[in-house]
């Protein structure tokens, strides 16, 4: 039976037919092998760190198996409830009454106040914890703590403390977090030092991204030429999720499920990119907010004439400079300056200082907004795109 495009290209879940295995550049082994090795090291905690949507969850699903993996988010754990009780409830393991749980958590408290716990409460506590551990061992389950950075700092300390003891009892745990976010509770925890396996997931390169397209279209009976596959990989901006979306939309445009030898050309690619941006409309508001810049407080901003003939202020110019060809997820300030110079048709072009100040101002808008708005950061004279989907939207989506 011929596979359908939406079985092959899966941008939001486990891609059974287009799963690509990657090697870490630090060691010459695949991430799957590394995770497997780590899970088989009794007494060690596994910590996976990598940028958003680079395949951390999918890697766990591949290695552990969806049925064996018990997936929690950092935000599932609250200081008002014992860590083990939260887990037990979700996996359907009956425990003591709620009242006991309350006493347990009060007695246990958060990290730092753990000394001096009354022994009867400790007993009860241990039995909850041991029950959960036992249940996981019997079922051969692995606890996966996704988005660890969403737990409060106190809760992170408490979780690290609980896990430290549990892993000695053969309890298998993977903690997943983003780089730059504080996962110090795990990575810098002296109690865990020497008992931690660190796996750093690196950004995807174009060769790896291209494999998704080549493999997937191969499964659908279409041989995709390498120029087009390269172009798609470049537009995917290091995001396997974008690549999956682009391929899916392209398949729909080609009507690949119903046609035998659909013809693919570069104009169709453009259309697929635009179609993909329709699923990213939430970035429209982000773009709008950053484009407006800080409150001008009644002052009129200087404008620049750009090649299209339009007048734009420095904030709009900044976004334009980020979005022009070639698509890149990191840009030095000199390159930003070159891009702006090429965009502006007046002789009066913004200087480096002005560009830096503008980036600084946009950065403070992002930092005082919701996490969704934190789409790039500026460090050591370089702009780093944190959210490839945002840059993709800037390039292909409607902005007004
Ligand atoms: N190894 C892979 N091969 C192919 N596609 C992948 C792979 N890893 C991730 N993807 C694609 O990217 C999407 C996001 O991956 P996910 O694991 O949810 O990222 P993260 O957990 O790092 O945020 C997946 O749903 C899938 O479409
Ligand atoms: Mg994830």
Coordinates of C-alpha atoms and ligand atoms in Angstrom, one line a residue:
X1 CA 0.0 0.0 0.0
X2 CA 1.3 3.4 -1.0
X3 CA 2.0 5.7 2.0
X4 CA 0.2 9.0 2.3
X5 CA 2.1 12.3 2.5
X6 CA 0.7 13.0 6.0
X7 CA 2.0 9.7 7.2
X8 CA 5.4 10.4 5.9
X9 CA 5.9 14.0 6.9
X10 CA 5.0 14.7 10.5
X11 CA 5.9 18.2 11.7
X12 CA 4.2 17.9 15.1
X13 CA 5.0 14.4 16.4
X14 CA 7.1 11.3 15.9
X15 CA 8.1 10.9 12.2
X16 CA 8.1 7.2 11.8
X17 CA 9.1 7.2 8.1
X18 CA 11.3 10.2 8.0
X19 CA 13.2 9.8 11.3
X20 CA 16.8 10.8 10.6
X21 CA 19.6 9.5 12.9
X22 CA 22.3 12.1 13.6
X23 CA 25.9 12.0 15.0
X24 CA 27.1 14.3 17.6
X25 CA 30.2 16.1 16.5
X26 CA 31.8 15.7 19.9
X27 CA 31.8 11.9 19.8
X28 CA 31.7 9.8 16.7
X29 CA 28.5 8.1 17.8
X30 CA 24.8 8.7 17.1
X31 CA 22.6 10.4 19.6
X32 CA 20.5 7.2 19.8
X33 CA 23.5 5.2 20.8
X34 CA 24.6 7.8 23.3
X35 CA 21.1 8.0 25.0
X36 CA 20.9 4.2 25.1
X37 CA 24.3 4.0 26.7
X38 CA 23.3 6.6 29.2
X39 CA 20.1 4.9 30.1
X40 CA 22.0 1.7 30.7
X41 CA 24.3 3.3 33.2
X42 CA 22.8 2.5 36.6
X43 CA 23.0 5.3 39.1
X44 CA 23.3 8.1 36.4
X45 CA 20.9 10.8 35.5
X46 CA 20.7 11.8 31.8
X47 CA 20.5 15.4 30.9
X48 CA 19.6 16.4 27.4
X49 CA 20.1 20.0 26.4
X50 CA 19.4 21.5 23.0
X51 CA 17.7 24.4 21.2
X52 CA 13.9 24.4 20.9
X53 CA 12.4 21.9 18.4
X54 CA 15.7 20.1 17.5
X55 CA 14.3 16.7 18.2
X56 CA 14.9 16.1 21.9
X57 CA 11.5 14.6 22.6
X58 CA 11.6 12.7 19.4
X59 CA 15.0 11.2 20.3
X60 CA 13.6 9.9 23.6
X61 CA 10.6 8.5 21.8
X62 CA 12.9 6.7 19.4
X63 CA 15.2 5.2 22.0
X64 CA 12.8 4.6 24.9
X65 CA 9.7 3.9 22.9
X66 CA 6.5 5.8 23.2
X67 CA 4.8 3.2 25.5
X68 CA 7.8 3.0 27.9
X69 CA 8.3 6.7 28.2
X70 CA 6.4 8.6 30.9
X71 CA 6.6 12.2 29.8
X72 CA 6.2 15.1 32.2
X73 CA 6.8 18.8 31.7
X74 CA 8.6 21.0 34.3
X75 CA 5.3 22.9 34.6
X76 CA 3.5 19.8 35.9
X77 CA 5.3 20.0 39.2
X78 CA 4.0 22.4 41.8
X79 CA 5.5 23.2 45.2
X80 CA 2.2 22.5 46.8
X81 CA 2.3 18.8 45.8
X82 CA 4.9 16.1 46.5
X83 CA 7.0 15.2 43.4
X84 CA 6.2 11.5 43.7
X85 CA 2.5 12.1 44.2
X86 CA 2.3 14.1 41.0
X87 CA 3.9 11.2 39.1
X88 CA 1.8 8.6 40.8
X89 CA -1.4 10.4 39.9
X90 CA -0.6 10.7 36.3
X91 CA 0.5 7.1 35.8
X92 CA -2.5 5.9 37.7
X93 CA -0.8 4.4 40.8
X94 CA -3.0 4.7 43.9
X95 CA -1.2 6.2 47.0
X96 CA -2.1 7.4 50.5
X97 CA -4.9 9.8 51.1
X98 CA -4.6 13.5 50.2
X99 CA -4.2 14.4 53.8
X100 CA -1.0 12.4 54.1
X101 CA 0.3 14.0 51.0
X102 CA -0.2 17.4 52.5
X103 CA 1.6 16.5 55.6
X104 CA 4.3 14.9 53.6
X105 CA 5.0 18.0 51.6
X106 CA 4.9 20.3 54.6
X107 CA 7.3 18.1 56.4
X108 CA 9.6 17.6 53.5
X109 CA 9.5 21.2 52.3
X110 CA 11.7 22.3 49.5
X111 CA 15.4 21.8 49.1
X112 CA 17.4 23.4 51.9
X113 CA 14.8 22.7 54.6
X114 CA 15.0 19.0 54.3
X115 CA 16.9 18.3 57.5
X116 CA 14.9 17.6 60.7
X117 CA 12.0 15.9 59.0
X118 CA 10.0 13.9 61.5
X119 CA 10.7 10.2 61.1
X120 CA 7.1 9.0 60.8
X121 CA 6.5 11.5 57.9
X122 CA 9.8 10.4 56.3
X123 CA 8.6 6.8 56.4
X124 CA 5.3 7.6 54.7
X125 CA 7.2 9.7 52.2
X126 CA 9.6 6.9 51.5
X127 CA 6.8 4.5 50.9
X128 CA 5.2 6.8 48.3
X129 CA 8.5 7.3 46.6
X130 CA 9.5 3.6 46.8
X131 CA 6.1 2.6 45.4
X132 CA 6.5 4.9 42.4
X133 CA 10.1 3.6 41.8
X134 CA 8.9 0.0 42.1
X135 CA 6.1 0.6 39.7
X136 CA 8.4 2.1 37.1
X137 CA 10.9 -0.8 37.5
X138 CA 8.2 -3.4 37.1
X139 CA 6.9 -1.8 33.9
X140 CA 10.4 -1.0 32.6
X141 CA 9.4 2.7 32.3
X142 CA 11.6 5.7 32.0
X143 CA 10.7 9.1 33.5
X144 CA 11.2 11.9 31.0
X145 CA 11.1 15.4 32.5
X146 CA 10.6 17.6 29.5
X147 CA 11.0 21.4 29.5
X148 CA 12.6 21.2 32.9
X149 CA 13.2 25.0 32.8
X150 CA 9.4 25.5 33.2
X151 CA 9.6 24.3 36.9
X152 CA 10.2 27.0 39.4
X153 CA 13.8 27.3 40.7
X154 CA 12.8 25.9 44.1
X155 CA 11.0 23.0 42.4
X156 CA 14.0 22.4 40.2
X157 CA 16.2 22.0 43.4
X158 CA 13.6 19.7 45.0
X159 CA 13.4 17.5 41.8
X160 CA 17.2 17.3 41.6
X161 CA 17.3 16.2 45.2
X162 CA 14.6 13.6 44.8
X163 CA 16.2 12.2 41.6
X164 CA 19.6 12.0 43.1
X165 CA 18.4 9.3 45.5
X166 CA 16.0 7.6 43.1
X167 CA 18.6 6.9 40.4
X168 CA 20.6 4.8 42.9
X169 CA 17.6 2.6 43.1
X170 CA 17.7 1.9 39.3
X171 CA 15.1 4.5 38.5
X172 CA 15.7 5.7 35.0
X173 CA 15.3 9.4 34.3
X174 CA 16.0 11.8 31.5
X175 CA 15.8 15.6 32.1
X176 CA 15.4 17.8 29.0
X177 CA 16.0 21.5 28.9
X178 CA 16.9 24.4 26.6
X179 CA 20.4 25.9 26.5
X180 CA 20.9 29.3 28.2
X181 CA 18.0 28.5 30.5
X182 CA 19.1 27.7 34.0
X183 CA 19.3 24.0 34.4
X184 CA 21.9 24.6 37.0
X185 CA 19.8 22.6 39.5
X186 CA 20.9 19.6 37.5
X187 CA 24.1 20.4 35.7
X188 CA 25.8 22.3 38.4
X189 CA 24.4 20.3 41.3
X190 CA 27.4 19.0 43.3
X191 CA 25.2 16.1 44.7
X192 CA 24.8 14.9 41.1
X193 CA 28.4 15.6 39.9
X194 CA 30.0 12.4 38.6
X195 CA 26.6 10.8 38.2
X196 CA 25.3 12.8 35.3
X197 CA 25.4 11.9 31.6
X198 CA 25.2 15.1 29.5
X199 CA 23.9 15.0 26.0
X200 CA 24.1 18.2 24.0
X201 CA 21.9 18.3 20.9
X202 CA 23.5 20.5 18.3
X203 CA 21.6 22.5 15.7
X204 CA 20.8 20.6 12.4
X205 CA 23.0 21.2 9.4
X206 CA 21.7 21.4 5.9
X207 CA 22.9 18.0 5.0
X208 CA 20.9 16.4 7.8
X209 CA 17.9 18.5 7.0
X210 CA 18.1 17.5 3.3
X211 CA 17.9 13.9 4.3
X212 CA 14.3 14.4 5.6
X213 CA 13.2 15.6 2.2
X214 CA 15.1 13.0 0.2
X215 CA 14.0 10.1 2.4
X216 CA 10.4 11.2 2.6
X217 CA 9.9 12.0 -1.0
X218 CA 11.7 8.7 -1.8
X219 CA 9.0 6.9 0.2
X220 CA 6.3 8.7 -1.8
X221 CA 8.0 7.7 -5.0
X222 CA 9.3 11.1 -6.0
X223 CA 13.0 11.7 -6.7
X224 CA 13.7 15.2 -5.5
X225 CA 16.6 16.9 -7.3
X226 CA 19.5 18.1 -5.1
X227 CA 19.2 21.8 -6.0
X228 CA 15.6 21.9 -4.7
X229 CA 16.4 19.8 -1.7
X230 CA 19.3 22.1 -0.8
X231 CA 17.1 25.1 -1.1
X232 CA 14.5 23.6 1.2
X233 CA 17.2 22.7 3.7
X234 CA 18.5 26.3 3.7
X235 CA 15.0 27.7 4.2
X236 CA 14.4 25.3 7.1
X237 CA 16.9 27.3 9.1
X238 CA 18.2 24.4 11.1
X239 CA 14.7 23.3 12.1
X240 CA 13.7 19.7 11.3
X241 CA 10.2 20.7 12.1
X242 CA 10.2 23.4 9.4
X243 CA 11.6 20.9 6.9
X244 CA 8.8 18.4 7.8
X245 CA 6.2 21.2 7.3
X246 CA 7.6 22.4 4.0
X247 CA 7.7 18.8 2.7
X248 CA 4.1 18.2 3.7
X249 CA 2.9 21.4 2.2
X250 CA 4.8 20.7 -1.0
X251 CA 3.2 17.2 -1.2
X252 CA -0.2 18.7 -0.9
X253 CA 0.5 21.3 -3.6
X254 CA 1.8 18.5 -5.8
X255 CA -1.3 16.4 -5.0
X256 CA 1.3 13.6 -4.6
X257 CA -1.2 11.2 -3.0
X258 CA -3.3 11.1 -6.2
X259 CA -0.9 11.9 -9.0
X260 CA 1.7 9.5 -10.3
X261 CA 4.5 11.7 -11.7
X262 CA 3.9 15.1 -10.3
X263 CA 6.1 17.9 -11.7
X264 CA 8.1 19.8 -9.2
X265 CA 9.7 23.2 -10.0
X266 CA 11.1 26.1 -8.0
X267 CA 8.0 28.2 -8.3
X268 CA 6.2 25.5 -6.4
X269 CA 8.7 25.6 -3.7
X270 CA 8.0 29.3 -3.1
X271 CA 4.3 28.5 -2.9
X272 CA 5.0 25.7 -0.4
X273 CA 7.0 28.2 1.8
X274 CA 4.1 30.7 1.8
X275 CA 1.7 27.9 2.6
X276 CA 4.0 26.8 5.5
X277 CA 4.0 30.3 6.9
X278 CA 0.2 30.1 7.3
X279 CA 0.7 27.7 10.1
X280 CA 2.9 30.2 11.9
X281 CA 0.5 33.1 12.1
X282 CA 1.2 33.5 15.8
X283 CA 4.6 35.1 14.8
X284 CA 2.8 37.9 13.0
X285 CA 2.0 39.6 16.3
X286 CA 5.6 39.1 17.4
X287 CA 6.9 40.7 14.2
X288 CA 4.4 43.5 14.6
X289 CA 5.5 44.3 18.2
X290 CA 9.2 44.2 17.4
X291 CA 8.6 46.3 14.2
X292 CA 6.9 49.0 16.2
X293 CA 9.9 49.4 18.6
X294 CA 9.6 51.1 21.9
X295 CA 7.0 53.7 22.6
X296 CA 8.2 56.8 20.6
X297 CA 6.6 59.1 23.2
X298 CA 5.2 61.5 20.6
X299 CA 8.5 61.9 18.8
X300 CA 8.6 61.3 15.1
X301 CA 11.2 58.7 14.0
X302 CA 13.7 59.2 11.2
X303 CA 12.8 57.2 8.2
X304 CA 15.0 55.6 5.4
X305 CA 14.0 55.1 1.8
X306 CA 14.5 51.5 0.9
X307 CA 14.9 49.9 -2.6
X308 CA 11.2 49.2 -3.0
X309 CA 10.6 53.0 -2.6
X310 CA 9.0 52.6 0.8
X311 CA 9.9 54.6 3.8
X312 CA 10.8 52.6 6.9
X313 CA 12.0 53.5 10.4
X314 CA 15.1 51.8 11.9
X315 CA 13.0 49.0 13.6
X316 CA 11.4 48.0 10.4
X317 CA 14.7 48.2 8.7
X318 CA 16.2 45.9 11.3
X319 CA 13.6 43.2 10.7
X320 CA 14.1 43.5 6.9
X321 CA 17.8 43.1 7.3
X322 CA 17.3 39.9 9.3
X323 CA 14.9 38.5 6.7
X324 CA 16.7 39.0 3.4
X325 CA 18.7 36.4 1.5
X326 CA 20.6 34.3 2.3
X327 CA 18.6 33.0 5.3
X328 CA 20.9 32.8 8.3
X329 CA 20.4 32.0 12.0
X330 CA 23.4 34.0 13.2
X331 CA 24.6 37.3 11.9
X332 CA 27.5 39.5 13.0
X333 CA 26.9 43.2 13.4
X334 CA 29.1 43.9 10.4
X335 CA 26.9 41.7 8.3
X336 CA 23.7 43.4 9.6
X337 CA 25.3 46.8 8.6
X338 CA 26.1 45.5 5.2
X339 CA 22.6 44.2 4.7
X340 CA 21.1 47.5 5.9
X341 CA 23.4 49.5 3.6
X342 CA 22.2 47.4 0.7
X343 CA 18.6 47.8 1.6
X344 CA 18.7 51.6 2.0
X345 CA 18.8 53.6 -1.2
X346 CA 19.4 57.0 0.5
X347 CA 23.0 58.0 1.0
X348 CA 22.2 58.5 4.7
X349 CA 22.5 55.0 6.2
X350 CA 22.4 54.0 9.9
X351 CA 25.8 53.6 11.5
X352 CA 27.0 50.7 13.6
X353 CA 26.2 52.4 16.9
X354 CA 22.7 53.2 15.8
X355 CA 22.2 49.6 14.7
X356 CA 23.5 48.3 18.0
X357 CA 21.3 50.6 20.0
X358 CA 18.3 49.6 18.0
X359 CA 19.1 45.9 18.6
X360 CA 19.5 46.6 22.3
X361 CA 16.1 48.3 22.4
X362 CA 14.4 45.4 20.6
X363 CA 16.1 43.1 23.0
X364 CA 14.5 44.8 26.0
X365 CA 11.1 44.6 24.4
X366 CA 11.6 40.9 23.9
X367 CA 12.8 40.4 27.5
X368 CA 9.8 42.2 29.0
X369 CA 7.3 40.2 26.9
X370 CA 6.1 36.6 27.0
X371 CA 8.5 33.8 26.2
X372 CA 7.1 33.6 22.7
X373 CA 8.6 37.0 21.9
X374 CA 12.1 35.9 22.7
X375 CA 13.0 35.2 19.1
X376 CA 16.6 36.4 18.9
X377 CA 19.4 37.5 21.2
X378 CA 22.4 39.7 20.8
X379 CA 25.7 38.6 22.3
X380 CA 29.4 39.4 21.5
X381 CA 28.5 41.4 18.4
X382 CA 26.3 38.7 17.0
X383 CA 22.6 38.3 16.5
X384 CA 21.4 34.7 17.2
X385 CA 18.0 33.7 16.0
X386 CA 16.5 31.6 18.9
X387 CA 13.3 30.8 17.1
X388 CA 13.8 29.7 13.5
X389 CA 10.0 29.6 12.9
X390 CA 10.0 33.4 13.5
X391 CA 12.7 34.1 10.9
X392 CA 10.9 31.8 8.5
X393 CA 7.7 33.8 9.1
X394 CA 9.6 37.1 8.5
X395 CA 10.8 35.7 5.1
X396 CA 7.6 34.1 3.9
X397 CA 4.6 35.3 5.9
X398 CA 2.4 38.4 5.6
X399 CA 3.6 41.1 7.8
X400 CA 0.7 43.6 7.8
Ligands
LIG1 N1 15.5 12.9 14.1 C1 14.5 13.5 13.4 N2 14.2 13.1 12.2 C2 13.3 13.7 11.5 N3 12.5 14.7 12.0 C3 12.7 15.1 13.2 C4 13.7 14.5 14.0 N4 13.7 15.1 15.2 C5 12.8 16.0 15.2 N5 12.1 16.1 14.0 C6 11.0 16.9 13.6 O1 11.0 18.1 14.5 C7 9.8 18.1 15.3 C8 10.1 18.6 16.7 O2 10.9 17.7 17.4 P1 10.8 17.6 19.0 O3 11.4 16.3 19.4 O4 9.4 17.9 19.5 O5 11.7 18.8 19.4 P2 12.1 19.3 20.9 O6 11.7 18.3 21.8 O7 13.6 19.4 20.8 O8 11.5 20.7 21.1 C9 9.3 16.6 15.3 O9 7.9 16.6 15.5 C10 9.7 16.2 13.9 O10 8.7 16.7 12.9
LIG2 MG1 10.2 18.6 23.3

